[in-house]
Amino acid sequence: MTTSGTVHDDAADHDAVFPGPRGTVLRALPACVLEFVGTPFLAWFVPREAGRDWWALGIIVTALAVMFRAATLGSRGLPRADPHVDQTRWQRALASARHHGSLPSEPAVQVTAARVSYDRIAAGMTFLFLWAGIACGALVRPDLNWVSPLGGLIAISVIAWARVPSAWAYLRLHAVSV
């Protein structure tokens, strides 16, 4: 017996339509543009006489906070991942979609894998646009220390970009099958 309101109990969530990869890109684009434009805009307004060591880190953290909020607004209306589907099942679904071109048969695993795929593509895009915004910010304010706070962002970006191909393959197959 399932609890009322969970993905297992609500058949509408199993039939929910996720955007394909291109739709995911379009939904994530406003957050990306905000980062691309906002980062150099924030850098422009940093006081010139202030200590420069922590301003670039503050700009990056602010851009990440705005990115998170804009990304959550872009994913409104999409079903959430089913907490009853364990990580190995949806990871296998993503790998199977990329390597074999097949989707899982269980609707709960399909919804969870689609949501994870959506999130991975959106994250990869937003980190790419954040990097472009930081590059523009460095052009606008080369006197700020942009290199030191980027170490963690490099690692997170590489992980996010490495996950995009399997997510793209899954959402492409999911969009065709629905």
mmCIF file of C-alpha atoms in Angstrom:
data_model
loop_
_atom_site.group_PDB
_atom_site.id
_atom_site.type_symbol
_atom_site.label_atom_id
_atom_site.label_comp_id
_atom_site.label_asym_id
_atom_site.label_seq_id
_atom_site.Cartn_x
_atom_site.Cartn_y
_atom_site.Cartn_z
ATOM 1 C CA MET A 1 0.000 0.000 0.000
ATOM 2 C CA THR A 2 1.358 3.406 -0.894
ATOM 3 C CA THR A 3 0.891 6.746 0.749
ATOM 4 C CA SER A 4 -1.536 9.065 -0.958
ATOM 5 C CA GLY A 5 0.171 11.756 -3.009
ATOM 6 C CA THR A 6 3.363 9.847 -3.779
ATOM 7 C CA VAL A 7 4.532 9.102 -7.281
ATOM 8 C CA HIS A 8 3.500 5.464 -6.766
ATOM 9 C CA ASP A 9 -0.092 6.451 -6.050
ATOM 10 C CA ASP A 10 -0.509 9.209 -8.608
ATOM 11 C CA ALA A 11 -0.790 7.874 -12.153
ATOM 12 C CA ALA A 12 -0.663 11.417 -13.566
ATOM 13 C CA ASP A 13 2.978 11.720 -12.468
ATOM 14 C CA HIS A 14 3.895 8.538 -14.319
ATOM 15 C CA ASP A 15 2.467 9.985 -17.521
ATOM 16 C CA ALA A 16 4.008 13.422 -16.972
ATOM 17 C CA VAL A 17 5.669 14.876 -20.002
ATOM 18 C CA PHE A 18 9.228 16.023 -19.543
ATOM 19 C CA PRO A 19 10.719 18.307 -22.150
ATOM 20 C CA GLY A 20 13.189 16.759 -24.534
ATOM 21 C CA PRO A 21 16.790 17.922 -24.521
ATOM 22 C CA ARG A 22 16.007 21.007 -26.593
ATOM 23 C CA GLY A 23 13.073 21.905 -24.359
ATOM 24 C CA THR A 24 15.359 21.539 -21.355
ATOM 25 C CA VAL A 25 17.830 23.936 -22.954
ATOM 26 C CA LEU A 26 15.046 26.452 -23.580
ATOM 27 C CA ARG A 27 13.763 26.170 -20.005
ATOM 28 C CA ALA A 28 17.274 26.678 -18.585
ATOM 29 C CA LEU A 29 18.173 29.541 -20.913
ATOM 30 C CA PRO A 30 16.767 32.419 -18.769
ATOM 31 C CA ALA A 31 18.918 31.369 -15.798
ATOM 32 C CA CYS A 32 21.917 31.067 -18.091
ATOM 33 C CA VAL A 33 21.458 34.504 -19.612
ATOM 34 C CA LEU A 34 21.024 35.965 -16.136
ATOM 35 C CA GLU A 35 24.383 34.505 -15.112
ATOM 36 C CA PHE A 36 26.126 35.546 -18.282
ATOM 37 C CA VAL A 37 24.948 39.147 -17.983
ATOM 38 C CA GLY A 38 24.768 39.356 -14.197
ATOM 39 C CA THR A 39 28.319 38.331 -13.353
ATOM 40 C CA PRO A 40 30.064 41.141 -15.259
ATOM 41 C CA PHE A 41 27.315 43.519 -14.148
ATOM 42 C CA LEU A 42 28.065 42.700 -10.496
ATOM 43 C CA ALA A 43 31.802 43.029 -11.172
ATOM 44 C CA TRP A 44 31.303 46.474 -12.689
ATOM 45 C CA PHE A 45 29.741 47.783 -9.470
ATOM 46 C CA VAL A 46 32.408 46.510 -7.077
ATOM 47 C CA PRO A 47 33.917 49.580 -5.377
ATOM 48 C CA ARG A 48 37.293 50.404 -6.929
ATOM 49 C CA GLU A 49 38.898 51.432 -3.640
ATOM 50 C CA ALA A 50 37.740 48.383 -1.664
ATOM 51 C CA GLY A 51 39.963 45.415 -0.882
ATOM 52 C CA ARG A 52 39.956 43.234 -3.958
ATOM 53 C CA ASP A 53 40.635 39.807 -2.490
ATOM 54 C CA TRP A 54 37.094 38.702 -1.599
ATOM 55 C CA TRP A 55 34.992 40.559 -4.156
ATOM 56 C CA ALA A 56 35.374 37.987 -6.942
ATOM 57 C CA LEU A 57 34.390 35.184 -4.563
ATOM 58 C CA GLY A 58 31.353 37.192 -3.451
ATOM 59 C CA ILE A 59 30.319 37.755 -7.065
ATOM 60 C CA ILE A 60 30.652 34.046 -7.872
ATOM 61 C CA VAL A 61 28.669 33.009 -4.784
ATOM 62 C CA THR A 62 25.947 35.543 -5.613
ATOM 63 C CA ALA A 63 25.823 34.289 -9.204
ATOM 64 C CA LEU A 64 25.528 30.697 -7.947
ATOM 65 C CA ALA A 65 22.678 31.669 -5.616
ATOM 66 C CA VAL A 66 20.850 33.439 -8.435
ATOM 67 C CA MET A 67 21.527 30.445 -10.694
ATOM 68 C CA PHE A 68 20.011 28.071 -8.164
ATOM 69 C CA ARG A 69 16.887 30.188 -7.777
ATOM 70 C CA ALA A 70 16.436 30.735 -11.503
ATOM 71 C CA ALA A 71 17.009 27.040 -12.178
ATOM 72 C CA THR A 72 14.375 26.029 -9.630
ATOM 73 C CA LEU A 73 11.926 28.394 -11.296
ATOM 74 C CA GLY A 74 12.674 26.753 -14.647
ATOM 75 C CA SER A 75 11.863 23.295 -13.320
ATOM 76 C CA ARG A 76 8.528 24.207 -11.758
ATOM 77 C CA GLY A 77 5.686 22.072 -12.997
ATOM 78 C CA LEU A 78 7.870 19.033 -13.572
ATOM 79 C CA PRO A 79 7.362 15.967 -11.376
ATOM 80 C CA ARG A 80 9.882 15.378 -8.650
ATOM 81 C CA ALA A 81 12.129 12.353 -8.495
ATOM 82 C CA ASP A 82 10.540 9.402 -6.720
ATOM 83 C CA PRO A 83 12.300 8.910 -3.367
ATOM 84 C CA HIS A 84 11.460 5.181 -3.477
ATOM 85 C CA VAL A 85 13.622 4.658 -6.576
ATOM 86 C CA ASP A 86 17.176 4.030 -5.471
ATOM 87 C CA GLN A 87 20.140 5.620 -7.178
ATOM 88 C CA THR A 88 21.445 2.479 -8.859
ATOM 89 C CA ARG A 89 18.161 1.941 -10.723
ATOM 90 C CA TRP A 90 18.006 5.392 -12.292
ATOM 91 C CA GLN A 91 21.756 5.354 -12.984
ATOM 92 C CA ARG A 92 21.315 2.065 -14.847
ATOM 93 C CA ALA A 93 18.438 3.644 -16.784
ATOM 94 C CA LEU A 94 20.650 6.550 -17.874
ATOM 95 C CA ALA A 95 23.482 4.231 -18.881
ATOM 96 C CA SER A 96 21.099 1.938 -20.761
ATOM 97 C CA ALA A 97 19.632 4.860 -22.683
ATOM 98 C CA ARG A 98 23.065 6.062 -23.732
ATOM 99 C CA HIS A 99 24.645 2.744 -24.601
ATOM 100 C CA HIS A 100 21.719 0.558 -25.690
ATOM 101 C CA GLY A 101 18.974 3.016 -26.627
ATOM 102 C CA SER A 102 16.436 1.548 -24.216
ATOM 103 C CA LEU A 103 14.269 2.931 -21.414
ATOM 104 C CA PRO A 104 13.296 1.175 -18.179
ATOM 105 C CA SER A 105 9.889 -0.477 -18.029
ATOM 106 C CA GLU A 106 8.925 0.849 -14.592
ATOM 107 C CA PRO A 107 7.144 4.228 -14.732
ATOM 108 C CA ALA A 108 8.610 5.416 -11.406
ATOM 109 C CA VAL A 109 12.155 4.775 -12.655
ATOM 110 C CA GLN A 110 11.343 6.555 -15.925
ATOM 111 C CA VAL A 111 10.082 9.660 -14.101
ATOM 112 C CA THR A 112 13.050 9.719 -11.729
ATOM 113 C CA ALA A 113 15.592 9.228 -14.524
ATOM 114 C CA ALA A 114 13.890 11.932 -16.602
ATOM 115 C CA ARG A 115 14.000 14.384 -13.690
ATOM 116 C CA VAL A 116 17.650 13.622 -12.983
ATOM 117 C CA SER A 117 18.438 14.029 -16.686
ATOM 118 C CA TYR A 118 16.640 17.366 -16.786
ATOM 119 C CA ASP A 119 18.588 18.571 -13.756
ATOM 120 C CA ARG A 120 21.913 17.406 -15.187
ATOM 121 C CA ILE A 121 21.445 19.188 -18.507
ATOM 122 C CA ALA A 122 20.301 22.379 -16.784
ATOM 123 C CA ALA A 123 23.271 22.266 -14.397
ATOM 124 C CA GLY A 124 25.748 21.710 -17.227
ATOM 125 C CA MET A 125 24.326 24.674 -19.113
ATOM 126 C CA THR A 126 24.287 26.996 -16.144
ATOM 127 C CA PHE A 127 27.890 26.209 -15.238
ATOM 128 C CA LEU A 128 28.942 26.833 -18.846
ATOM 129 C CA PHE A 129 27.220 30.220 -18.875
ATOM 130 C CA LEU A 130 28.624 31.041 -15.434
ATOM 131 C CA TRP A 131 32.116 30.427 -16.811
ATOM 132 C CA ALA A 132 31.357 32.733 -19.747
ATOM 133 C CA GLY A 133 30.044 35.351 -17.309
ATOM 134 C CA ILE A 134 33.174 35.061 -15.182
ATOM 135 C CA ALA A 135 35.328 35.500 -18.288
ATOM 136 C CA CYS A 136 33.373 38.654 -19.156
ATOM 137 C CA GLY A 137 33.668 39.807 -15.543
ATOM 138 C CA ALA A 138 37.429 39.364 -15.754
ATOM 139 C CA LEU A 139 37.434 41.523 -18.877
ATOM 140 C CA VAL A 140 35.321 44.188 -17.161
ATOM 141 C CA ARG A 141 37.357 44.146 -13.933
ATOM 142 C CA PRO A 142 40.795 42.614 -14.519
ATOM 143 C CA ASP A 143 42.014 44.104 -11.248
ATOM 144 C CA LEU A 144 39.939 41.602 -9.227
ATOM 145 C CA ASN A 145 41.398 38.244 -8.233
ATOM 146 C CA TRP A 146 39.316 35.846 -10.370
ATOM 147 C CA VAL A 147 41.658 32.846 -10.284
ATOM 148 C CA SER A 148 41.677 31.833 -6.622
ATOM 149 C CA PRO A 149 37.935 31.201 -6.077
ATOM 150 C CA LEU A 150 37.603 29.122 -9.260
ATOM 151 C CA GLY A 151 39.145 25.856 -8.014
ATOM 152 C CA GLY A 152 35.930 24.370 -6.656
ATOM 153 C CA LEU A 153 33.932 25.683 -9.585
ATOM 154 C CA ILE A 154 36.264 23.893 -11.999
ATOM 155 C CA ALA A 155 35.694 20.544 -10.294
ATOM 156 C CA ILE A 156 31.909 20.982 -10.130
ATOM 157 C CA SER A 157 31.763 22.088 -13.771
ATOM 158 C CA VAL A 158 33.770 19.133 -15.042
ATOM 159 C CA ILE A 159 31.513 16.718 -13.158
ATOM 160 C CA ALA A 160 28.385 18.446 -14.484
ATOM 161 C CA TRP A 161 29.658 18.459 -18.083
ATOM 162 C CA ALA A 162 30.641 14.776 -17.886
ATOM 163 C CA ARG A 163 27.065 13.867 -16.947
ATOM 164 C CA VAL A 164 25.354 15.709 -19.797
ATOM 165 C CA PRO A 165 25.745 13.111 -22.601
ATOM 166 C CA SER A 166 23.883 10.326 -20.767
ATOM 167 C CA ALA A 167 21.197 12.778 -19.637
ATOM 168 C CA TRP A 168 20.807 14.086 -23.184
ATOM 169 C CA ALA A 169 20.454 10.538 -24.558
ATOM 170 C CA TYR A 170 17.869 9.630 -21.930
ATOM 171 C CA LEU A 171 15.678 12.694 -22.467
ATOM 172 C CA ARG A 172 15.863 12.267 -26.242
ATOM 173 C CA LEU A 173 14.598 8.682 -25.935
ATOM 174 C CA HIS A 174 12.060 9.623 -23.275
ATOM 175 C CA ALA A 175 10.621 12.397 -25.442
ATOM 176 C CA VAL A 176 10.227 10.031 -28.398
ATOM 177 C CA SER A 177 8.584 7.291 -26.334
ATOM 178 C CA VAL A 178 5.949 9.483 -24.673
#
